[in-house]
């Protein structure tokens, strides 16, 4: 369908699944006649996506070899984070991105996430929106990327923003509210337990890990099982094993499951990392939340967990207890949480709000610009006049 709307292109990091799911959640709400493309090193993340989009495969730069020691020894500029020298895959990635943006005459480049690509986009004269993430990001590289972007999109409630985020950047940030990418219907606690064959009355703690982490630490959970023998602990996703764990009857590993929402709905308490979607999924379900931040670059999850704790929306567990009393104290704090404080951080229409804002942003930036046909006609007329 012919359209005069400027295309929006996304860069989607392929680590884990969260970046791709967030992009799809937003793209679903774009106008049908909005041209959309996605650039990623793992196109399979978008397999089965119901909306017609162009998916452009990028080389996988992660772990690509630097060809010589002299190139390897070159220091990283303070305004950048990951720019090794002499890497063919990196050069090919940058060329492919620029060729694509130029080829579609992109009106907006949504970057989730890369500080360097925000700088590249500004140098290439393409307006960029950077996805805002938590963490210690007041370094020259991040600040430069934010300042190079026309705006930032924060897929969370403004109350979760960090106090050290500069005021001039907050002013150019759109807060969509808590964006959850989970599309499955949420059963009641009773119905979820019936489907899963779980005791309708027993306290259940569900511990889960997303696709971007190393797995839920299993050894500490064996201590939790002994500290709370009347509680059933269920783990979802991969486990990190030390090799010396002893299994307990009230500690069950469900592994990778397709019905994660059912397990979460069946829970009395959720123990999970501080990934963006996880936070908002637990908020959507209104469950007491023990947040166990995983290691991420720039302390992303640690800072987010701190904000959740400061808002009394979750129990921050920066270290996994190794003793009975430690687990008993954490569980008791979780039981005493007011779940409404977490629930208010979730917005059912956050993805739609983000989509509408992105479309309004690109339309506003290009309002009054000559169309491609008009530009071509002007070029022809100029050439005739000069002849």
CSV table of C-alpha atoms in Angstrom, one decimal:
chain,number,residue,atom,x,y,z
A,1,UNK,CA,0.0,0.0,0.0
A,2,UNK,CA,1.6,3.3,-1.1
A,3,UNK,CA,2.1,5.7,1.9
A,4,UNK,CA,3.6,9.1,2.5
A,5,UNK,CA,4.4,8.2,6.1
A,6,UNK,CA,8.1,8.2,7.0
A,7,UNK,CA,9.5,4.8,7.8
A,8,UNK,CA,10.5,3.9,11.3
A,9,UNK,CA,13.4,1.5,11.7
A,10,UNK,CA,14.5,-0.4,14.9
A,11,UNK,CA,17.8,-1.7,16.0
A,12,UNK,CA,17.2,-4.6,18.3
A,13,UNK,CA,19.9,-6.1,20.5
A,14,UNK,CA,19.8,-9.9,20.3
A,15,UNK,CA,20.9,-10.7,23.8
A,16,UNK,CA,18.0,-12.5,25.5
A,17,UNK,CA,14.5,-12.0,24.2
A,18,UNK,CA,13.4,-8.8,25.9
A,19,UNK,CA,14.5,-6.3,23.4
A,20,UNK,CA,12.7,-8.1,20.5
A,21,UNK,CA,9.6,-8.7,22.5
A,22,UNK,CA,9.4,-5.0,23.4
A,23,UNK,CA,9.8,-4.0,19.8
A,24,UNK,CA,7.1,-6.3,18.7
A,25,UNK,CA,4.7,-5.1,21.4
A,26,UNK,CA,5.2,-1.5,20.2
A,27,UNK,CA,5.1,-2.3,16.5
A,28,UNK,CA,1.8,-4.0,16.9
A,29,UNK,CA,0.2,-0.7,17.6
A,30,UNK,CA,1.7,1.3,14.7
A,31,UNK,CA,-0.7,2.5,12.0
A,32,UNK,CA,-1.2,-0.2,9.3
A,33,UNK,CA,0.3,2.1,6.6
A,34,UNK,CA,3.5,2.9,8.6
A,35,UNK,CA,6.6,1.3,7.0
A,36,UNK,CA,8.5,-0.5,9.7
A,37,UNK,CA,11.8,-2.4,9.6
A,38,UNK,CA,14.0,-4.1,12.2
A,39,UNK,CA,17.7,-4.6,12.1
A,40,UNK,CA,19.1,-7.4,14.4
A,41,UNK,CA,21.8,-10.0,14.5
A,42,UNK,CA,19.2,-12.7,15.3
A,43,UNK,CA,16.3,-12.4,12.8
A,44,UNK,CA,14.8,-15.6,14.3
A,45,UNK,CA,13.6,-13.6,17.2
A,46,UNK,CA,10.9,-12.2,14.9
A,47,UNK,CA,9.8,-15.5,13.5
A,48,UNK,CA,6.0,-15.8,13.4
A,49,UNK,CA,5.5,-12.1,14.1
A,50,UNK,CA,2.1,-11.3,12.7
A,51,UNK,CA,2.7,-7.8,11.3
A,52,UNK,CA,4.4,-7.3,8.0
A,53,UNK,CA,7.8,-5.8,8.6
A,54,UNK,CA,11.2,-5.9,6.9
A,55,UNK,CA,13.8,-7.8,9.0
A,56,UNK,CA,17.4,-7.0,8.1
A,57,UNK,CA,20.0,-9.5,9.3
A,58,UNK,CA,23.2,-7.9,10.8
A,59,UNK,CA,26.5,-9.6,11.4
A,60,UNK,CA,27.0,-10.8,14.9
A,61,UNK,CA,29.8,-8.6,16.3
A,62,UNK,CA,29.9,-10.2,19.8
A,63,UNK,CA,33.2,-12.0,20.3
A,64,UNK,CA,34.5,-11.1,16.8
A,65,UNK,CA,38.3,-11.3,16.8
A,66,UNK,CA,40.6,-8.3,16.5
A,67,UNK,CA,43.2,-9.2,13.9
A,68,UNK,CA,46.4,-7.9,15.5
A,69,UNK,CA,47.8,-7.2,19.0
A,70,UNK,CA,48.6,-3.6,18.0
A,71,UNK,CA,45.0,-3.0,17.1
A,72,UNK,CA,43.8,-4.8,20.3
A,73,UNK,CA,46.0,-2.5,22.3
A,74,UNK,CA,44.3,0.7,21.1
A,75,UNK,CA,42.5,2.4,24.0
A,76,UNK,CA,38.7,2.9,24.0
A,77,UNK,CA,37.6,6.5,23.7
A,78,UNK,CA,35.8,7.8,26.7
A,79,UNK,CA,32.8,8.7,24.6
A,80,UNK,CA,32.3,5.1,23.5
A,81,UNK,CA,32.0,1.7,25.1
A,82,UNK,CA,32.7,-1.1,22.7
A,83,UNK,CA,34.6,-0.2,19.6
A,84,UNK,CA,37.4,-2.6,18.9
A,85,UNK,CA,39.7,-1.8,16.0
A,86,UNK,CA,40.0,-3.8,12.7
A,87,UNK,CA,36.9,-5.9,13.2
A,88,UNK,CA,35.3,-6.7,9.8
A,89,UNK,CA,32.0,-7.6,11.3
A,90,UNK,CA,31.7,-4.2,13.0
A,91,UNK,CA,32.5,-2.4,9.8
A,92,UNK,CA,29.9,-4.5,7.9
A,93,UNK,CA,27.3,-3.9,10.6
A,94,UNK,CA,27.7,-0.1,10.4
A,95,UNK,CA,27.6,-0.1,6.6
A,96,UNK,CA,24.5,-2.3,6.5
A,97,UNK,CA,22.7,-0.1,9.0
A,98,UNK,CA,23.6,3.1,7.2
A,99,UNK,CA,22.7,1.6,3.8
A,100,UNK,CA,19.4,0.5,5.1
A,101,UNK,CA,18.5,3.8,6.8
A,102,UNK,CA,19.5,5.6,3.6
A,103,UNK,CA,17.7,3.1,1.3
A,104,UNK,CA,14.4,3.5,3.0
A,105,UNK,CA,14.8,7.2,3.7
A,106,UNK,CA,14.2,6.5,7.4
A,107,UNK,CA,12.3,9.1,9.4
A,108,UNK,CA,13.2,7.7,12.8
A,109,UNK,CA,15.7,5.2,14.1
A,110,UNK,CA,14.7,3.5,17.4
A,111,UNK,CA,17.7,2.0,19.1
A,112,UNK,CA,17.3,-0.8,21.7
A,113,UNK,CA,20.1,-0.5,22.7
A,114,UNK,CA,23.5,0.9,21.7
A,115,UNK,CA,25.2,4.1,22.7
A,116,UNK,CA,27.4,4.0,19.6
A,117,UNK,CA,24.5,3.7,17.2
A,118,UNK,CA,22.9,6.8,18.6
A,119,UNK,CA,26.1,8.7,17.8
A,120,UNK,CA,26.3,7.1,14.4
A,121,UNK,CA,22.7,8.0,13.7
A,122,UNK,CA,23.3,11.7,14.5
A,123,UNK,CA,26.4,11.8,12.4
A,124,UNK,CA,24.4,10.3,9.5
A,125,UNK,CA,21.7,12.9,10.0
A,126,UNK,CA,19.0,10.4,11.0
A,127,UNK,CA,16.8,11.3,14.0
A,128,UNK,CA,17.2,8.6,16.7
A,129,UNK,CA,15.2,7.7,19.8
A,130,UNK,CA,17.2,5.7,22.4
A,131,UNK,CA,15.5,3.3,24.7
A,132,UNK,CA,16.1,4.4,28.3
A,133,UNK,CA,17.5,1.8,30.7
A,134,UNK,CA,18.4,1.9,34.3
A,135,UNK,CA,22.0,1.8,35.6
A,136,UNK,CA,25.0,3.9,36.2
A,137,UNK,CA,24.9,5.6,32.8
A,138,UNK,CA,26.2,9.2,33.5
A,139,UNK,CA,29.4,8.4,31.7
A,140,UNK,CA,30.4,10.4,28.6
A,141,UNK,CA,29.3,7.6,26.2
A,142,UNK,CA,25.8,7.3,27.5
A,143,UNK,CA,25.3,11.1,28.0
A,144,UNK,CA,26.6,11.6,24.5
A,145,UNK,CA,24.2,9.1,23.1
A,146,UNK,CA,21.2,10.6,24.9
A,147,UNK,CA,22.2,14.1,23.8
A,148,UNK,CA,22.6,12.9,20.2
A,149,UNK,CA,19.1,11.4,20.3
A,150,UNK,CA,16.1,13.5,19.5
A,151,UNK,CA,14.4,11.9,22.5
A,152,UNK,CA,14.5,8.9,24.8
A,153,UNK,CA,11.7,6.3,25.3
A,154,UNK,CA,11.5,4.9,28.9
A,155,UNK,CA,9.3,1.8,29.0
A,156,UNK,CA,8.6,2.2,32.6
A,157,UNK,CA,6.8,4.6,35.1
A,158,UNK,CA,8.5,7.9,35.7
A,159,UNK,CA,8.5,7.1,39.4
A,160,UNK,CA,11.0,4.4,38.7
A,161,UNK,CA,13.5,6.9,37.2
A,162,UNK,CA,16.7,7.4,39.0
A,163,UNK,CA,17.4,10.6,40.9
A,164,UNK,CA,20.8,11.0,39.2
A,165,UNK,CA,19.3,11.1,35.7
A,166,UNK,CA,20.1,14.6,34.5
A,167,UNK,CA,17.1,17.0,34.4
A,168,UNK,CA,17.7,18.2,30.8
A,169,UNK,CA,17.6,14.6,29.7
A,170,UNK,CA,14.5,13.8,31.7
A,171,UNK,CA,12.7,16.6,29.9
A,172,UNK,CA,13.3,14.9,26.5
A,173,UNK,CA,12.2,11.5,27.8
A,174,UNK,CA,8.8,9.9,27.2
A,175,UNK,CA,7.7,7.6,30.0
A,176,UNK,CA,5.2,5.0,28.6
A,177,UNK,CA,4.4,3.5,32.0
A,178,UNK,CA,5.3,0.0,32.9
A,179,UNK,CA,5.4,-2.0,29.6
A,180,UNK,CA,4.8,-5.7,29.8
A,181,UNK,CA,5.1,-7.8,26.7
A,182,UNK,CA,3.1,-10.8,28.0
A,183,UNK,CA,0.1,-11.3,25.8
A,184,UNK,CA,-1.2,-14.5,27.4
A,185,UNK,CA,-4.5,-14.5,29.3
A,186,UNK,CA,-3.9,-14.4,33.1
A,187,UNK,CA,-5.9,-17.0,35.0
A,188,UNK,CA,-6.9,-16.6,38.6
A,189,UNK,CA,-4.7,-18.1,41.4
A,190,UNK,CA,-7.2,-20.9,41.9
A,191,UNK,CA,-7.6,-21.7,38.2
A,192,UNK,CA,-3.8,-21.6,37.7
A,193,UNK,CA,-3.2,-24.1,40.5
A,194,UNK,CA,-6.0,-26.3,39.2
A,195,UNK,CA,-4.4,-26.5,35.8
A,196,UNK,CA,-1.0,-27.2,37.2
A,197,UNK,CA,-2.1,-29.7,39.7
A,198,UNK,CA,-0.8,-27.7,42.7
A,199,UNK,CA,-2.1,-27.6,46.3
A,200,UNK,CA,-4.8,-24.9,46.4
A,201,UNK,CA,-3.8,-23.8,50.0
A,202,UNK,CA,0.0,-24.2,50.3
A,203,UNK,CA,2.2,-21.2,50.1
A,204,UNK,CA,4.1,-21.2,46.8
A,205,UNK,CA,7.2,-19.2,45.8
A,206,UNK,CA,8.0,-19.2,42.1
A,207,UNK,CA,11.6,-18.3,41.2
A,208,UNK,CA,12.3,-17.6,37.5
A,209,UNK,CA,15.2,-16.5,35.3
A,210,UNK,CA,14.9,-14.9,31.9
A,211,UNK,CA,16.8,-15.8,28.7
A,212,UNK,CA,19.5,-13.2,29.2
A,213,UNK,CA,21.0,-14.5,32.5
A,214,UNK,CA,23.1,-17.4,33.8
A,215,UNK,CA,20.3,-19.2,35.6
A,216,UNK,CA,18.7,-19.1,39.0
A,217,UNK,CA,21.2,-20.0,41.7
A,218,UNK,CA,20.0,-23.4,42.9
A,219,UNK,CA,22.2,-23.9,46.0
A,220,UNK,CA,20.7,-20.9,47.9
A,221,UNK,CA,17.2,-22.2,47.2
A,222,UNK,CA,18.0,-25.5,48.9
A,223,UNK,CA,18.7,-23.4,52.0
A,224,UNK,CA,15.4,-21.6,51.5
A,225,UNK,CA,13.6,-25.0,51.2
A,226,UNK,CA,15.0,-26.0,54.5
A,227,UNK,CA,14.3,-22.6,56.1
A,228,UNK,CA,10.6,-22.7,55.0
A,229,UNK,CA,9.6,-26.5,54.9
A,230,UNK,CA,5.9,-25.7,54.6
A,231,UNK,CA,6.4,-23.5,51.5
A,232,UNK,CA,6.7,-25.0,48.0
A,233,UNK,CA,9.4,-23.5,45.9
A,234,UNK,CA,9.1,-23.9,42.1
A,235,UNK,CA,11.9,-22.8,39.7
A,236,UNK,CA,11.3,-21.8,36.1
A,237,UNK,CA,14.0,-21.5,33.5
A,238,UNK,CA,17.6,-22.5,33.7
A,239,UNK,CA,19.5,-23.2,36.9
A,240,UNK,CA,23.0,-22.3,38.0
A,241,UNK,CA,24.4,-25.4,39.8
A,242,UNK,CA,27.4,-25.5,42.1
A,243,UNK,CA,27.5,-29.3,41.9
A,244,UNK,CA,27.0,-30.1,45.5
A,245,UNK,CA,23.2,-29.4,45.9
A,246,UNK,CA,20.9,-31.8,47.7
A,247,UNK,CA,17.3,-31.9,46.5
A,248,UNK,CA,14.3,-31.4,48.7
A,249,UNK,CA,10.7,-32.4,48.3
A,250,UNK,CA,9.5,-28.8,48.6
A,251,UNK,CA,11.9,-27.6,45.8
A,252,UNK,CA,10.7,-28.4,42.3
A,253,UNK,CA,12.4,-27.4,39.0
A,254,UNK,CA,9.9,-27.0,36.2
A,255,UNK,CA,12.6,-25.9,33.7
A,256,UNK,CA,11.7,-24.1,30.5
A,257,UNK,CA,7.9,-23.9,30.2
A,258,UNK,CA,5.6,-22.3,27.7
A,259,UNK,CA,3.0,-21.4,30.3
A,260,UNK,CA,5.1,-19.1,32.6
A,261,UNK,CA,2.1,-16.9,33.3
A,262,UNK,CA,0.2,-19.8,34.8
A,263,UNK,CA,3.0,-20.5,37.2
A,264,UNK,CA,3.3,-16.9,38.2
A,265,UNK,CA,-0.5,-16.7,38.6
A,266,UNK,CA,-0.4,-19.7,40.9
A,267,UNK,CA,2.2,-18.1,43.2
A,268,UNK,CA,1.9,-16.4,46.5
A,269,UNK,CA,5.4,-14.8,46.1
A,270,UNK,CA,7.6,-14.3,43.0
A,271,UNK,CA,11.4,-14.3,43.3
A,272,UNK,CA,12.9,-13.0,40.2
A,273,UNK,CA,15.5,-10.8,38.6
A,274,UNK,CA,15.0,-7.1,37.7
A,275,UNK,CA,14.6,-7.5,34.0
A,276,UNK,CA,12.2,-4.9,32.5
A,277,UNK,CA,9.5,-7.3,31.4
A,278,UNK,CA,9.8,-9.4,34.6
A,279,UNK,CA,9.2,-6.3,36.8
A,280,UNK,CA,6.1,-5.4,34.9
A,281,UNK,CA,4.8,-8.9,34.6
A,282,UNK,CA,4.9,-9.3,38.4
A,283,UNK,CA,3.3,-5.9,38.7
A,284,UNK,CA,0.5,-6.9,36.3
A,285,UNK,CA,-0.1,-10.1,38.4
A,286,UNK,CA,-0.1,-8.2,41.7
A,287,UNK,CA,2.2,-10.6,43.5
A,288,UNK,CA,4.6,-9.9,46.3
A,289,UNK,CA,8.0,-9.5,44.7
A,290,UNK,CA,11.4,-10.5,45.9
A,291,UNK,CA,13.8,-8.9,43.4
A,292,UNK,CA,17.2,-10.5,43.1
A,293,UNK,CA,19.2,-8.3,40.7
A,294,UNK,CA,21.5,-10.1,38.3
A,295,UNK,CA,24.8,-8.8,37.1
A,296,UNK,CA,24.3,-6.6,34.1
A,297,UNK,CA,26.5,-3.9,32.5
A,298,UNK,CA,26.4,-0.5,34.3
A,299,UNK,CA,24.6,-2.1,37.3
A,300,UNK,CA,21.3,-1.9,35.4
A,301,UNK,CA,19.4,-4.4,37.6
A,302,UNK,CA,20.9,-3.3,40.8
A,303,UNK,CA,19.8,0.3,40.3
A,304,UNK,CA,16.3,-0.8,39.3
A,305,UNK,CA,16.0,-3.1,42.3
A,306,UNK,CA,17.0,-0.2,44.5
A,307,UNK,CA,14.3,2.0,43.1
A,308,UNK,CA,11.7,-0.7,43.5
A,309,UNK,CA,12.7,-1.0,47.2
A,310,UNK,CA,12.7,2.7,47.7
A,311,UNK,CA,9.1,2.8,46.4
A,312,UNK,CA,8.2,-0.1,48.8
A,313,UNK,CA,7.1,-2.0,45.7
A,314,UNK,CA,9.5,-5.0,46.2
A,315,UNK,CA,11.9,-6.6,48.6
A,316,UNK,CA,15.5,-6.0,47.3
A,317,UNK,CA,17.6,-9.1,47.8
A,318,UNK,CA,21.0,-8.1,46.4
A,319,UNK,CA,22.6,-11.2,47.9
A,320,UNK,CA,21.1,-14.7,48.1
A,321,UNK,CA,20.8,-15.7,51.8
A,322,UNK,CA,23.0,-18.6,52.9
A,323,UNK,CA,21.3,-19.2,56.2
A,324,UNK,CA,17.8,-20.1,57.5
A,325,UNK,CA,17.3,-16.8,59.4
A,326,UNK,CA,18.2,-14.8,56.3
A,327,UNK,CA,15.6,-16.6,54.1
A,328,UNK,CA,12.9,-16.4,56.8
A,329,UNK,CA,13.5,-12.6,57.1
A,330,UNK,CA,13.2,-12.1,53.3
A,331,UNK,CA,10.1,-14.2,53.0
A,332,UNK,CA,8.5,-12.4,55.9
A,333,UNK,CA,9.2,-9.0,54.3
A,334,UNK,CA,7.6,-10.2,51.1
A,335,UNK,CA,4.5,-11.3,52.9
A,336,UNK,CA,4.1,-7.9,54.4
A,337,UNK,CA,4.3,-5.9,51.1
A,338,UNK,CA,1.4,-3.8,49.8
A,339,UNK,CA,1.1,-5.2,46.3
A,340,UNK,CA,-0.8,-2.2,45.1
A,341,UNK,CA,2.4,-0.2,45.3
A,342,UNK,CA,3.9,-2.5,42.7
A,343,UNK,CA,0.7,-2.8,40.7
A,344,UNK,CA,0.5,0.9,40.0
A,345,UNK,CA,3.8,0.7,38.1
A,346,UNK,CA,2.2,-1.3,35.4
A,347,UNK,CA,0.2,0.2,32.5
A,348,UNK,CA,-1.9,-2.0,30.3
A,349,UNK,CA,-1.7,0.4,27.4
A,350,UNK,CA,2.0,1.2,27.7
A,351,UNK,CA,3.0,-0.4,24.4
A,352,UNK,CA,0.2,1.5,22.6
A,353,UNK,CA,1.2,4.8,24.2
A,354,UNK,CA,4.8,4.2,23.2
A,355,UNK,CA,3.7,3.5,19.6
A,356,UNK,CA,1.5,6.6,19.4
A,357,UNK,CA,4.3,8.7,20.8
A,358,UNK,CA,6.9,7.4,18.3
A,359,UNK,CA,4.5,8.0,15.4
A,360,UNK,CA,3.7,11.5,16.6
A,361,UNK,CA,7.5,12.1,17.1
A,362,UNK,CA,8.5,11.1,13.5
A,363,UNK,CA,5.5,12.9,12.0
A,364,UNK,CA,6.3,16.1,14.0
A,365,UNK,CA,9.9,16.0,13.0
A,366,UNK,CA,9.1,15.8,9.3
A,367,UNK,CA,6.0,17.9,9.1
A,368,UNK,CA,6.3,20.3,6.1
A,369,UNK,CA,9.3,18.5,4.6
A,370,UNK,CA,9.1,18.1,0.8
A,371,UNK,CA,8.1,14.7,-0.5
A,372,UNK,CA,10.5,12.5,-2.4
A,373,UNK,CA,8.6,13.4,-5.6
A,374,UNK,CA,8.8,17.1,-5.0
A,375,UNK,CA,12.5,16.9,-4.2
A,376,UNK,CA,13.2,15.0,-7.4
A,377,UNK,CA,11.2,17.5,-9.4
A,378,UNK,CA,13.1,20.4,-7.8
A,379,UNK,CA,16.4,18.7,-8.7
A,380,UNK,CA,15.3,18.2,-12.3
A,381,UNK,CA,14.2,21.9,-12.6
A,382,UNK,CA,17.5,23.1,-11.1
A,383,UNK,CA,19.4,21.0,-13.6
A,384,UNK,CA,17.3,22.5,-16.5
A,385,UNK,CA,17.9,26.0,-15.2
A,386,UNK,CA,21.7,25.4,-15.1
A,387,UNK,CA,21.8,23.9,-18.6
